[in-house]
Amino acid sequence: MMGDAIYIQTEKHVNVHTEVLFLKDLAQVAGGTKVIRAKLQMMPVVHLQRKQYGRYKLDVVDLIQKIQDAEPRMTITHVGEPEIVVQYISPLPENVIWSWMKTVFVCLVAFFGTMFSIMTFHTDVDIQGLFEKIYQSFFAEQTSGFTILEVSYSVGIGLGVILFFNHFGKWKIRQDPTPLEVEMCAYEEQIDNAVLDIETEKGQ
Amino acid sequence: MWEQMGIVFLGLSFGGFIANGLVAFIIALGIFPRYAGITKTGKKVRLYEDCILAGAVAGSVWYFHPSNIPFGNIGLCVLGLFFGIFLGSWIVALSEIVNAFSIMIRRIGITKAPWIIILAMALGKTLGSILFFWKGW
């Protein structure tokens, strides 16, 4: 029979800004008639605690149960992961100045931190002594400690980082995500997985 | 002339290689994704990458060509603070990569307040650092 099946597709991670979530916020709905789809999409399915921002685990079976209650004659098929991580984010945009202050702070840590680590590395491996030997084998004279070798080496460091990150400022070598963006995604996913694990453990 | 070009080529290759290693290591430690996550500034990671680049070049130039920085004690204080913040995160990230704490906590069976361990670690590192410089070890 036509129109007897409902299909819902869910993503692993959903960002929301309101405490009442309708089915359309969490899933894509297909199948059934237009009227049924519209009704299901506007059905409130989750009530989060007001202003309790954070990540929540949501079992898709609960969604299916609610759809089944609303449409007892329908067969519901789900496409996707069995759980959804719902991230409830404040609808108000964060204070711009505060956000920039935090950005500047991380920038300073990145700048001085990398500076510190390259300098400790140089001291650790005695790069000055090594460069002295290399310089002398080229020119057979005493090095001043800051020659063309050190300059080109420092330029090379900059080039190496640009190659690694695949961009400088707005200019990009290739349209791939940069390593830090990749790592950022991996980090977000780890947090989602941890939320799922912790919530599952609590439920047992 | 050829010597000049040769040494420039060497310098560029050394620098490129070292930079790749260093930056890959910093990224793998996952300090900056975490900082960006905590400060909710995930959209600014490109900017952070630029800062890492600037820091690597500046550190290298400054190491070979130490020059006078006209900011006195305040400058030193800021510099030391940021060196310290970074190194603190670095050490903890490094020990976390080998799962030192999660294994220890599991073995000993600490279920309550694992934050005490974090606090103890932070205090221990600060005290250790002060002791190290104070005694001149």
mmCIF file of C-alpha atoms in Angstrom:
data_model
loop_
_atom_site.group_PDB
_atom_site.id
_atom_site.type_symbol
_atom_site.label_atom_id
_atom_site.label_comp_id
_atom_site.label_asym_id
_atom_site.label_seq_id
_atom_site.Cartn_x
_atom_site.Cartn_y
_atom_site.Cartn_z
ATOM 1 C CA MET A 1 0.000 0.000 0.000
ATOM 2 C CA MET A 2 1.181 3.502 -0.756
ATOM 3 C CA GLY A 3 1.916 5.944 2.023
ATOM 4 C CA ASP A 4 2.183 3.404 4.790
ATOM 5 C CA ALA A 5 5.841 3.914 5.566
ATOM 6 C CA ILE A 6 7.586 6.845 7.162
ATOM 7 C CA TYR A 7 11.315 7.285 6.816
ATOM 8 C CA ILE A 8 13.356 9.458 9.142
ATOM 9 C CA GLN A 9 16.980 10.317 8.691
ATOM 10 C CA THR A 10 19.051 11.731 11.547
ATOM 11 C CA GLU A 11 22.527 13.197 11.833
ATOM 12 C CA LYS A 12 24.989 12.352 14.578
ATOM 13 C CA HIS A 13 25.216 15.897 15.865
ATOM 14 C CA VAL A 14 22.576 18.637 15.871
ATOM 15 C CA ASN A 15 22.953 22.237 17.052
ATOM 16 C CA VAL A 16 19.800 23.813 18.480
ATOM 17 C CA HIS A 17 18.960 27.184 20.010
ATOM 18 C CA THR A 18 15.518 26.578 21.543
ATOM 19 C CA GLU A 19 14.356 24.395 24.434
ATOM 20 C CA VAL A 20 11.403 22.869 22.573
ATOM 21 C CA LEU A 21 12.562 20.759 19.648
ATOM 22 C CA PHE A 22 10.276 19.769 16.824
ATOM 23 C CA LEU A 23 10.855 16.686 14.771
ATOM 24 C CA LYS A 24 12.046 18.842 11.873
ATOM 25 C CA ASP A 25 14.896 20.146 14.045
ATOM 26 C CA LEU A 26 16.231 16.643 14.573
ATOM 27 C CA ALA A 27 15.322 14.583 11.540
ATOM 28 C CA GLN A 28 14.425 14.653 7.895
ATOM 29 C CA VAL A 29 11.077 13.034 7.236
ATOM 30 C CA ALA A 30 10.074 11.249 4.043
ATOM 31 C CA GLY A 31 7.201 9.022 2.976
ATOM 32 C CA GLY A 32 3.515 9.265 3.879
ATOM 33 C CA THR A 33 1.321 12.035 2.554
ATOM 34 C CA LYS A 34 2.211 15.696 2.528
ATOM 35 C CA VAL A 35 -0.272 16.360 5.346
ATOM 36 C CA ILE A 36 1.160 13.644 7.560
ATOM 37 C CA ARG A 37 4.707 14.818 6.882
ATOM 38 C CA ALA A 38 3.815 18.411 7.747
ATOM 39 C CA LYS A 39 2.084 17.286 10.934
ATOM 40 C CA LEU A 40 4.995 15.095 12.011
ATOM 41 C CA GLN A 41 7.574 17.757 11.252
ATOM 42 C CA MET A 42 5.822 20.278 13.484
ATOM 43 C CA MET A 43 5.382 17.750 16.307
ATOM 44 C CA PRO A 44 7.251 18.753 19.487
ATOM 45 C CA VAL A 45 9.387 15.781 20.497
ATOM 46 C CA VAL A 46 11.935 16.992 23.056
ATOM 47 C CA HIS A 47 11.748 19.523 25.879
ATOM 48 C CA LEU A 48 15.148 20.577 27.110
ATOM 49 C CA GLN A 49 15.599 22.453 30.372
ATOM 50 C CA ARG A 50 15.445 26.162 29.709
ATOM 51 C CA LYS A 51 18.907 27.783 29.490
ATOM 52 C CA GLN A 52 20.642 24.530 30.513
ATOM 53 C CA TYR A 53 23.061 24.797 27.619
ATOM 54 C CA GLY A 54 25.219 21.796 26.827
ATOM 55 C CA ARG A 55 25.292 18.491 25.019
ATOM 56 C CA TYR A 56 22.531 15.920 25.431
ATOM 57 C CA LYS A 57 22.146 12.376 24.251
ATOM 58 C CA LEU A 58 18.957 11.537 22.444
ATOM 59 C CA ASP A 59 17.887 8.002 21.564
ATOM 60 C CA VAL A 60 16.294 7.742 18.151
ATOM 61 C CA VAL A 61 13.951 4.989 19.455
ATOM 62 C CA ASP A 62 12.258 7.651 21.575
ATOM 63 C CA LEU A 63 11.624 9.686 18.439
ATOM 64 C CA ILE A 64 10.283 6.620 16.675
ATOM 65 C CA GLN A 65 7.986 5.927 19.633
ATOM 66 C CA LYS A 66 6.583 9.454 19.471
ATOM 67 C CA ILE A 67 5.982 9.181 15.734
ATOM 68 C CA GLN A 68 4.344 5.806 16.239
ATOM 69 C CA ASP A 69 2.060 7.248 18.916
ATOM 70 C CA ALA A 70 1.026 10.007 16.547
ATOM 71 C CA GLU A 71 0.627 7.724 13.541
ATOM 72 C CA PRO A 72 -0.152 4.217 14.851
ATOM 73 C CA ARG A 73 -0.768 2.755 11.405
ATOM 74 C CA MET A 74 2.555 3.771 9.919
ATOM 75 C CA THR A 75 5.695 1.712 9.667
ATOM 76 C CA ILE A 76 8.712 3.817 10.599
ATOM 77 C CA THR A 77 12.140 3.233 9.164
ATOM 78 C CA HIS A 78 15.151 5.038 10.515
ATOM 79 C CA VAL A 79 18.285 5.879 8.578
ATOM 80 C CA GLY A 80 21.357 6.933 10.564
ATOM 81 C CA GLU A 81 22.998 6.441 13.948
ATOM 82 C CA PRO A 82 20.892 5.150 16.853
ATOM 83 C CA GLU A 83 21.778 8.191 18.960
ATOM 84 C CA ILE A 84 21.883 11.914 18.358
ATOM 85 C CA VAL A 85 24.033 14.367 20.278
ATOM 86 C CA VAL A 86 21.983 17.511 20.676
ATOM 87 C CA GLN A 87 24.035 20.567 21.435
ATOM 88 C CA TYR A 88 21.874 23.250 23.034
ATOM 89 C CA ILE A 89 23.554 26.597 22.343
ATOM 90 C CA SER A 90 22.484 29.985 23.657
ATOM 91 C CA PRO A 91 20.467 31.832 20.998
ATOM 92 C CA LEU A 92 22.090 35.112 21.999
ATOM 93 C CA PRO A 93 25.352 35.738 20.147
ATOM 94 C CA GLU A 94 28.316 35.770 22.502
ATOM 95 C CA ASN A 95 29.730 39.130 23.522
ATOM 96 C CA VAL A 96 31.967 40.124 20.612
ATOM 97 C CA ILE A 97 34.603 41.836 22.771
ATOM 98 C CA TRP A 98 34.850 38.882 25.140
ATOM 99 C CA SER A 99 35.110 36.497 22.205
ATOM 100 C CA TRP A 100 37.916 38.570 20.691
ATOM 101 C CA MET A 101 39.708 38.775 24.032
ATOM 102 C CA LYS A 102 39.723 34.992 24.203
ATOM 103 C CA THR A 103 40.916 34.816 20.600
ATOM 104 C CA VAL A 104 43.772 37.203 21.335
ATOM 105 C CA PHE A 105 44.698 35.107 24.362
ATOM 106 C CA VAL A 106 44.898 31.895 22.324
ATOM 107 C CA CYS A 107 46.831 33.779 19.630
ATOM 108 C CA LEU A 108 49.390 34.887 22.207
ATOM 109 C CA VAL A 109 49.752 31.352 23.546
ATOM 110 C CA ALA A 110 50.174 30.078 19.979
ATOM 111 C CA PHE A 111 52.746 32.743 19.118
ATOM 112 C CA PHE A 112 54.878 32.657 22.255
ATOM 113 C CA GLY A 113 54.421 28.939 22.731
ATOM 114 C CA THR A 114 55.737 28.080 19.293
ATOM 115 C CA MET A 115 58.493 30.631 19.747
ATOM 116 C CA PHE A 116 59.461 28.999 23.012
ATOM 117 C CA SER A 117 59.415 25.484 21.616
ATOM 118 C CA ILE A 118 61.579 26.363 18.589
ATOM 119 C CA MET A 119 64.093 28.080 20.870
ATOM 120 C CA THR A 120 64.214 25.210 23.352
ATOM 121 C CA PHE A 121 64.637 22.833 20.424
ATOM 122 C CA HIS A 122 67.563 24.874 19.103
ATOM 123 C CA THR A 123 69.224 24.906 22.505
ATOM 124 C CA ASP A 124 68.555 21.224 23.024
ATOM 125 C CA VAL A 125 70.216 20.096 19.804
ATOM 126 C CA ASP A 126 72.903 22.841 19.886
ATOM 127 C CA ILE A 127 71.980 24.089 16.457
ATOM 128 C CA GLN A 128 74.424 26.993 16.760
ATOM 129 C CA GLY A 129 77.354 24.594 17.018
ATOM 130 C CA LEU A 130 76.064 22.561 14.097
ATOM 131 C CA PHE A 131 75.549 25.616 11.891
ATOM 132 C CA GLU A 132 79.046 26.811 12.803
ATOM 133 C CA LYS A 133 80.491 23.553 11.455
ATOM 134 C CA ILE A 134 78.362 23.704 8.308
ATOM 135 C CA TYR A 135 79.301 27.323 7.700
ATOM 136 C CA GLN A 136 83.011 26.624 8.139
ATOM 137 C CA SER A 137 82.921 23.719 5.723
ATOM 138 C CA PHE A 138 81.507 26.122 3.118
ATOM 139 C CA PHE A 139 83.596 29.229 3.702
ATOM 140 C CA ALA A 140 86.538 28.146 5.895
ATOM 141 C CA GLU A 141 86.102 31.208 8.116
ATOM 142 C CA GLN A 142 84.652 32.044 11.519
ATOM 143 C CA THR A 143 80.905 32.447 11.533
ATOM 144 C CA SER A 144 79.349 35.582 12.994
ATOM 145 C CA GLY A 145 76.493 33.462 14.368
ATOM 146 C CA PHE A 146 73.903 35.199 12.217
ATOM 147 C CA THR A 147 74.807 34.466 8.607
ATOM 148 C CA ILE A 148 72.913 33.719 5.429
ATOM 149 C CA LEU A 149 72.514 30.146 6.688
ATOM 150 C CA GLU A 150 70.570 31.200 9.760
ATOM 151 C CA VAL A 151 68.471 33.652 7.729
ATOM 152 C CA SER A 152 67.566 31.094 5.077
ATOM 153 C CA TYR A 153 66.896 28.536 7.813
ATOM 154 C CA SER A 154 64.430 30.897 9.491
ATOM 155 C CA VAL A 155 62.746 31.609 6.139
ATOM 156 C CA GLY A 156 62.590 27.851 5.591
ATOM 157 C CA ILE A 157 60.797 27.443 8.910
ATOM 158 C CA GLY A 158 58.140 29.875 7.758
ATOM 159 C CA LEU A 159 57.784 28.106 4.411
ATOM 160 C CA GLY A 160 57.563 24.718 6.127
ATOM 161 C CA VAL A 161 54.730 25.886 8.341
ATOM 162 C CA ILE A 162 52.870 27.401 5.352
ATOM 163 C CA LEU A 163 53.247 24.119 3.465
ATOM 164 C CA PHE A 164 52.078 22.165 6.472
ATOM 165 C CA PHE A 165 49.050 24.320 7.204
ATOM 166 C CA ASN A 166 48.438 24.796 3.490
ATOM 167 C CA HIS A 167 47.566 28.474 3.855
ATOM 168 C CA PHE A 168 48.724 31.847 5.031
ATOM 169 C CA GLY A 169 46.057 34.279 6.159
ATOM 170 C CA LYS A 170 43.314 34.195 3.556
ATOM 171 C CA TRP A 171 45.558 32.822 0.832
ATOM 172 C CA LYS A 172 45.376 29.037 0.428
ATOM 173 C CA ILE A 173 47.432 26.584 -1.594
ATOM 174 C CA ARG A 174 44.635 24.053 -1.922
ATOM 175 C CA GLN A 175 40.962 24.067 -1.008
ATOM 176 C CA ASP A 176 41.320 21.326 1.615
ATOM 177 C CA PRO A 177 40.623 21.865 5.290
ATOM 178 C CA THR A 178 43.805 22.734 7.185
ATOM 179 C CA PRO A 179 45.359 20.301 9.722
ATOM 180 C CA LEU A 180 44.071 22.317 12.655
ATOM 181 C CA GLU A 181 40.549 22.273 11.195
ATOM 182 C CA VAL A 182 40.803 18.501 10.757
ATOM 183 C CA GLU A 183 42.041 18.133 14.334
ATOM 184 C CA MET A 184 39.222 20.425 15.506
ATOM 185 C CA CYS A 185 36.629 18.130 13.901
ATOM 186 C CA ALA A 186 38.246 15.070 15.456
ATOM 187 C CA TYR A 187 38.165 16.797 18.831
ATOM 188 C CA GLU A 188 34.454 17.680 18.497
ATOM 189 C CA GLU A 189 33.677 14.108 17.545
ATOM 190 C CA GLN A 190 35.602 12.754 20.532
ATOM 191 C CA ILE A 191 33.542 14.981 22.827
ATOM 192 C CA ASP A 192 30.303 13.725 21.235
ATOM 193 C CA ASN A 193 31.398 10.128 21.690
ATOM 194 C CA ALA A 194 32.328 10.793 25.299
ATOM 195 C CA VAL A 195 28.909 12.391 25.923
ATOM 196 C CA LEU A 196 27.204 9.312 24.454
ATOM 197 C CA ASP A 197 29.332 6.947 26.552
ATOM 198 C CA ILE A 198 28.807 8.851 29.793
ATOM 199 C CA GLU A 199 25.054 9.194 29.257
ATOM 200 C CA THR A 200 24.728 5.513 28.378
ATOM 201 C CA GLU A 201 26.639 4.549 31.516
ATOM 202 C CA LYS A 202 24.346 6.770 33.618
ATOM 203 C CA GLY A 203 21.271 5.150 32.108
ATOM 204 C CA GLN A 204 22.344 1.629 32.966
ATOM 205 C CA MET B 1 78.618 32.210 -5.424
ATOM 206 C CA TRP B 2 77.888 28.468 -5.592
ATOM 207 C CA GLU B 3 78.719 28.120 -1.928
ATOM 208 C CA GLN B 4 76.259 30.894 -1.138
ATOM 209 C CA MET B 5 73.510 29.219 -3.114
ATOM 210 C CA GLY B 6 74.319 25.840 -1.624
ATOM 211 C CA ILE B 7 74.147 27.113 1.915
ATOM 212 C CA VAL B 8 70.875 28.945 1.222
ATOM 213 C CA PHE B 9 69.430 25.731 -0.169
ATOM 214 C CA LEU B 10 70.603 23.831 2.910
ATOM 215 C CA GLY B 11 69.158 26.451 5.229
ATOM 216 C CA LEU B 12 65.780 26.418 3.482
ATOM 217 C CA SER B 13 65.577 22.620 3.558
ATOM 218 C CA PHE B 14 66.630 22.355 7.205
ATOM 219 C CA GLY B 15 64.124 25.002 8.192
ATOM 220 C CA GLY B 16 61.287 23.482 6.183
ATOM 221 C CA PHE B 17 61.931 20.065 7.618
ATOM 222 C CA ILE B 18 62.251 21.169 11.229
ATOM 223 C CA ALA B 19 59.159 23.353 10.928
ATOM 224 C CA ASN B 20 57.084 20.465 9.626
ATOM 225 C CA GLY B 21 58.200 18.240 12.472
ATOM 226 C CA LEU B 22 57.654 20.844 15.147
ATOM 227 C CA VAL B 23 54.257 21.971 13.913
ATOM 228 C CA ALA B 24 53.040 18.430 13.306
ATOM 229 C CA PHE B 25 53.978 17.649 16.886
ATOM 230 C CA ILE B 26 52.182 20.702 18.269
ATOM 231 C CA ILE B 27 49.068 19.810 16.252
ATOM 232 C CA ALA B 28 49.206 16.148 17.260
ATOM 233 C CA LEU B 29 49.326 17.136 20.923
ATOM 234 C CA GLY B 30 45.934 18.737 20.370
ATOM 235 C CA ILE B 31 46.568 21.799 22.514
ATOM 236 C CA PHE B 32 45.010 24.313 20.147
ATOM 237 C CA PRO B 33 41.859 22.393 19.182
ATOM 238 C CA ARG B 34 41.230 22.189 22.896
ATOM 239 C CA TYR B 35 41.900 25.878 23.491
ATOM 240 C CA ALA B 36 39.652 26.769 20.575
ATOM 241 C CA GLY B 37 36.975 24.436 21.947
ATOM 242 C CA ILE B 38 37.155 25.844 25.465
ATOM 243 C CA THR B 39 37.063 29.456 24.291
ATOM 244 C CA LYS B 40 34.363 28.624 21.696
ATOM 245 C CA THR B 41 36.459 30.228 18.974
ATOM 246 C CA GLY B 42 36.583 27.250 16.630
ATOM 247 C CA LYS B 43 36.019 29.565 13.673
ATOM 248 C CA LYS B 44 39.331 31.305 14.332
ATOM 249 C CA VAL B 45 41.638 28.294 13.922
ATOM 250 C CA ARG B 46 43.132 29.770 10.736
ATOM 251 C CA LEU B 47 44.221 32.766 12.763
ATOM 252 C CA TYR B 48 45.783 30.461 15.345
ATOM 253 C CA GLU B 49 47.706 28.709 12.593
ATOM 254 C CA ASP B 50 49.048 32.073 11.420
ATOM 255 C CA CYS B 51 50.149 32.810 14.970
ATOM 256 C CA ILE B 52 51.949 29.463 15.192
ATOM 257 C CA LEU B 53 53.743 30.343 11.969
ATOM 258 C CA ALA B 54 54.697 33.818 13.205
ATOM 259 C CA GLY B 55 55.899 32.365 16.498
ATOM 260 C CA ALA B 56 58.089 29.758 14.823
ATOM 261 C CA VAL B 57 59.810 32.326 12.595
ATOM 262 C CA ALA B 58 60.132 34.941 15.343
ATOM 263 C CA GLY B 59 61.573 32.388 17.773
ATOM 264 C CA SER B 60 64.088 31.229 15.223
ATOM 265 C CA VAL B 61 65.231 34.730 14.281
ATOM 266 C CA TRP B 62 65.418 35.824 17.885
ATOM 267 C CA TYR B 63 67.439 32.762 18.832
ATOM 268 C CA PHE B 64 70.125 33.460 16.218
ATOM 269 C CA HIS B 65 69.979 37.217 16.516
ATOM 270 C CA PRO B 66 69.233 38.143 20.138
ATOM 271 C CA SER B 67 68.229 41.783 20.141
ATOM 272 C CA ASN B 68 67.137 44.217 22.807
ATOM 273 C CA ILE B 69 63.464 44.043 23.605
ATOM 274 C CA PRO B 70 62.494 47.362 25.189
ATOM 275 C CA PHE B 71 59.754 46.201 27.542
ATOM 276 C CA GLY B 72 61.756 45.485 30.697
ATOM 277 C CA ASN B 73 60.264 43.535 33.571
ATOM 278 C CA ILE B 74 56.687 43.735 32.326
ATOM 279 C CA GLY B 75 57.717 42.296 28.955
ATOM 280 C CA LEU B 76 59.651 39.513 30.680
ATOM 281 C CA CYS B 77 56.678 38.785 32.916
ATOM 282 C CA VAL B 78 54.282 38.506 29.945
ATOM 283 C CA LEU B 79 56.758 36.406 27.987
ATOM 284 C CA GLY B 80 57.384 34.041 30.895
ATOM 285 C CA LEU B 81 53.676 33.722 31.607
ATOM 286 C CA PHE B 82 52.844 32.669 28.044
ATOM 287 C CA PHE B 83 55.864 30.357 27.815
ATOM 288 C CA GLY B 84 54.622 28.771 31.021
ATOM 289 C CA ILE B 85 50.990 28.462 29.936
ATOM 290 C CA PHE B 86 52.057 26.762 26.744
ATOM 291 C CA LEU B 87 54.547 24.435 28.410
ATOM 292 C CA GLY B 88 52.015 23.490 31.089
ATOM 293 C CA SER B 89 49.506 22.444 28.426
ATOM 294 C CA TRP B 90 52.272 20.765 26.454
ATOM 295 C CA ILE B 91 53.395 18.542 29.352
ATOM 296 C CA VAL B 92 49.896 17.495 30.305
ATOM 297 C CA ALA B 93 48.951 16.854 26.666
ATOM 298 C CA LEU B 94 52.078 14.744 26.271
ATOM 299 C CA SER B 95 51.295 12.581 29.277
ATOM 300 C CA GLU B 96 47.697 12.323 28.141
ATOM 301 C CA ILE B 97 48.762 10.934 24.766
ATOM 302 C CA VAL B 98 50.243 7.913 26.532
ATOM 303 C CA ASN B 99 47.108 7.735 28.720
ATOM 304 C CA ALA B 100 49.204 8.027 31.878
ATOM 305 C CA PHE B 101 46.434 9.495 34.010
ATOM 306 C CA SER B 102 43.456 7.589 32.737
ATOM 307 C CA ILE B 103 45.303 4.308 33.290
ATOM 308 C CA MET B 104 46.498 5.364 36.735
ATOM 309 C CA ILE B 105 43.044 6.544 37.780
ATOM 310 C CA ARG B 106 41.549 3.267 36.580
ATOM 311 C CA ARG B 107 44.139 1.092 38.293
ATOM 312 C CA ILE B 108 43.911 2.823 41.640
ATOM 313 C CA GLY B 109 40.165 3.085 41.226
ATOM 314 C CA ILE B 110 39.642 6.775 41.908
ATOM 315 C CA THR B 111 36.004 7.489 41.254
ATOM 316 C CA LYS B 112 35.481 10.690 43.205
ATOM 317 C CA ALA B 113 36.923 14.061 42.335
ATOM 318 C CA PRO B 114 39.552 13.308 39.731
ATOM 319 C CA TRP B 115 39.918 17.101 39.530
ATOM 320 C CA ILE B 116 41.999 16.918 42.716
ATOM 321 C CA ILE B 117 44.627 15.058 40.719
ATOM 322 C CA ILE B 118 44.608 17.803 38.087
ATOM 323 C CA LEU B 119 44.960 20.470 40.766
ATOM 324 C CA ALA B 120 47.737 18.508 42.458
ATOM 325 C CA MET B 121 49.549 18.185 39.157
ATOM 326 C CA ALA B 122 49.298 21.905 38.458
ATOM 327 C CA LEU B 123 50.512 22.815 41.936
ATOM 328 C CA GLY B 124 53.288 20.243 41.770
ATOM 329 C CA LYS B 125 54.550 21.574 38.463
ATOM 330 C CA THR B 126 54.496 25.178 39.663
ATOM 331 C CA LEU B 127 56.291 24.305 42.903
ATOM 332 C CA GLY B 128 58.789 22.147 41.060
ATOM 333 C CA SER B 129 59.554 24.930 38.618
ATOM 334 C CA ILE B 130 59.998 27.506 41.400
ATOM 335 C CA LEU B 131 62.219 25.149 43.370
ATOM 336 C CA PHE B 132 64.309 24.389 40.291
ATOM 337 C CA PHE B 133 65.088 28.034 39.540
ATOM 338 C CA TRP B 134 65.319 29.140 43.173
ATOM 339 C CA LYS B 135 67.895 26.511 44.058
ATOM 340 C CA GLY B 136 69.666 27.025 40.767
ATOM 341 C CA TRP B 137 69.633 23.321 39.810
#
